[in-house]
Amino acid sequence: MNSYRVPQLAKKYTDYDMIRQHTEIPSFPDSRARLLQVFVGRTDEKGHQELFALATSLVQLAMDTHDRIDTISGDRGEQEMRSRQLNVLAGDYLSSRFYQLLAHAGKIEMIGKLSGAVSEVNARKMTLYERMKKLLVSADEYLRETVQLRMQLFLSFTDMMRDEDKSLWNSLLMEFSTCETIAHEMNRMRDEQQMLHSYAFWHMYENSNDEERSHLRQMQIEPRIWSALVLKYSVSEVLLDKLRESTHRIQLLLQDEAELQGLQEIDAILEPYLSYVQPSHAAVRED
């Protein structure tokens, strides 16, 4: 199947009035899903690439939705409580759809692999969160671990890949997961609801003085202080540099694979990230 329509197919499971009214579904794992569809389309499982991309994306959305559930104690308003409950229910619902899709297609082995990957992700998250609670995480460690968490579900398909594709698949998955993570962190940096313990937080905490660290340790840092620190420590520039490096590595990988079937599709996955770092970039590849 040449066309990429996984996000549209996923809306059948995510576009419910109850969900949209009381909570928000996280960003779709578009780059990873699209990359998975390309590489599975080159295997003996060709014909199931769309199914695998959809099912894996639903699992990812379920986990990301559960991650939105905060653990802050204390009284809550009715709307806040309802939103929290809907995050739980929405995550559980999306997980159930993944099982249903793969079971209906007879892909029981893939259910086991993805379920195992979910357990691995949760274990890694717990380790990371424990270090975060103790303020022991560096900015680079946070970014590296977050990228690994984004990759884990999709790595479940590596054994399915053709031997000659495995190295490129793993490298591109890491780089596109890095691009997705950086784009997400750039948005978090500007969102008062998500800025704490974002990449920006760890970068500033790592480089700040004692007084600034004291502000950062507060669970509700004043927006004006946050904005001043973001500017002082050039967080946007740091993230853009990292994104630029990752897109450059992707371009080098693709140059080495000029005959790869699906190369044009991978170029399309890369294009949005190039627009971040090269606003005037023309979508033309030099052979």
Coordinates of C-alpha atoms in Angstrom, one line a residue, residues 24-32 60-61 64-65 67-68 129 142-143 146-147 149-150 176-191 193-200 226 235 239-240 243 273 276:
E24 CA -6.6 15.7 24.9
I25 CA -5.1 12.9 23.0
P26 CA -1.3 13.3 22.8
S27 CA 0.5 14.0 19.5
F28 CA 0.4 11.2 17.0
P29 CA 3.7 9.3 16.6
D30 CA 3.7 10.2 12.9
S31 CA 7.4 9.9 12.0
R32 CA 7.8 6.6 13.6
Q60 CA 2.0 4.5 21.9
L61 CA -1.0 6.9 22.2
D64 CA 1.3 8.8 26.2
T65 CA -2.2 9.4 27.4
D67 CA 1.6 9.7 31.1
R68 CA -0.7 12.7 31.3
Y129 CA 11.3 9.1 37.1
Y142 CA 16.9 13.0 29.9
L143 CA 17.0 13.5 26.1
T146 CA 13.2 9.9 26.3
V147 CA 14.3 9.0 22.8
L149 CA 11.3 5.4 25.3
R150 CA 9.9 6.6 22.0
F176 CA 13.5 10.3 13.7
S177 CA 12.6 9.6 17.4
T178 CA 15.2 12.2 18.3
C179 CA 13.5 14.7 15.9
E180 CA 10.1 14.0 17.3
T181 CA 11.4 14.4 20.9
I182 CA 13.1 17.7 20.2
A183 CA 10.0 19.1 18.5
H184 CA 7.9 18.0 21.5
E185 CA 10.4 19.6 23.9
M186 CA 10.3 22.8 22.0
N187 CA 6.5 22.9 22.6
R188 CA 6.8 21.9 26.2
M189 CA 9.2 24.7 26.9
R190 CA 6.4 27.2 26.1
D191 CA 3.6 25.4 27.9
Q193 CA 1.3 22.9 32.1
Q194 CA 4.2 20.9 30.8
M195 CA 7.4 22.9 31.3
L196 CA 8.5 21.4 34.6
H197 CA 10.9 18.5 34.1
S198 CA 11.1 19.1 30.4
Y199 CA 14.4 19.2 28.6
A200 CA 14.5 23.0 29.2
W226 CA 10.9 30.7 33.6
V235 CA 17.3 26.7 25.3
L239 CA 17.4 22.4 20.9
L240 CA 17.5 23.7 17.3
L243 CA 17.6 19.0 15.7
Y273 CA 12.0 18.9 10.6
Y276 CA 12.4 24.0 11.6

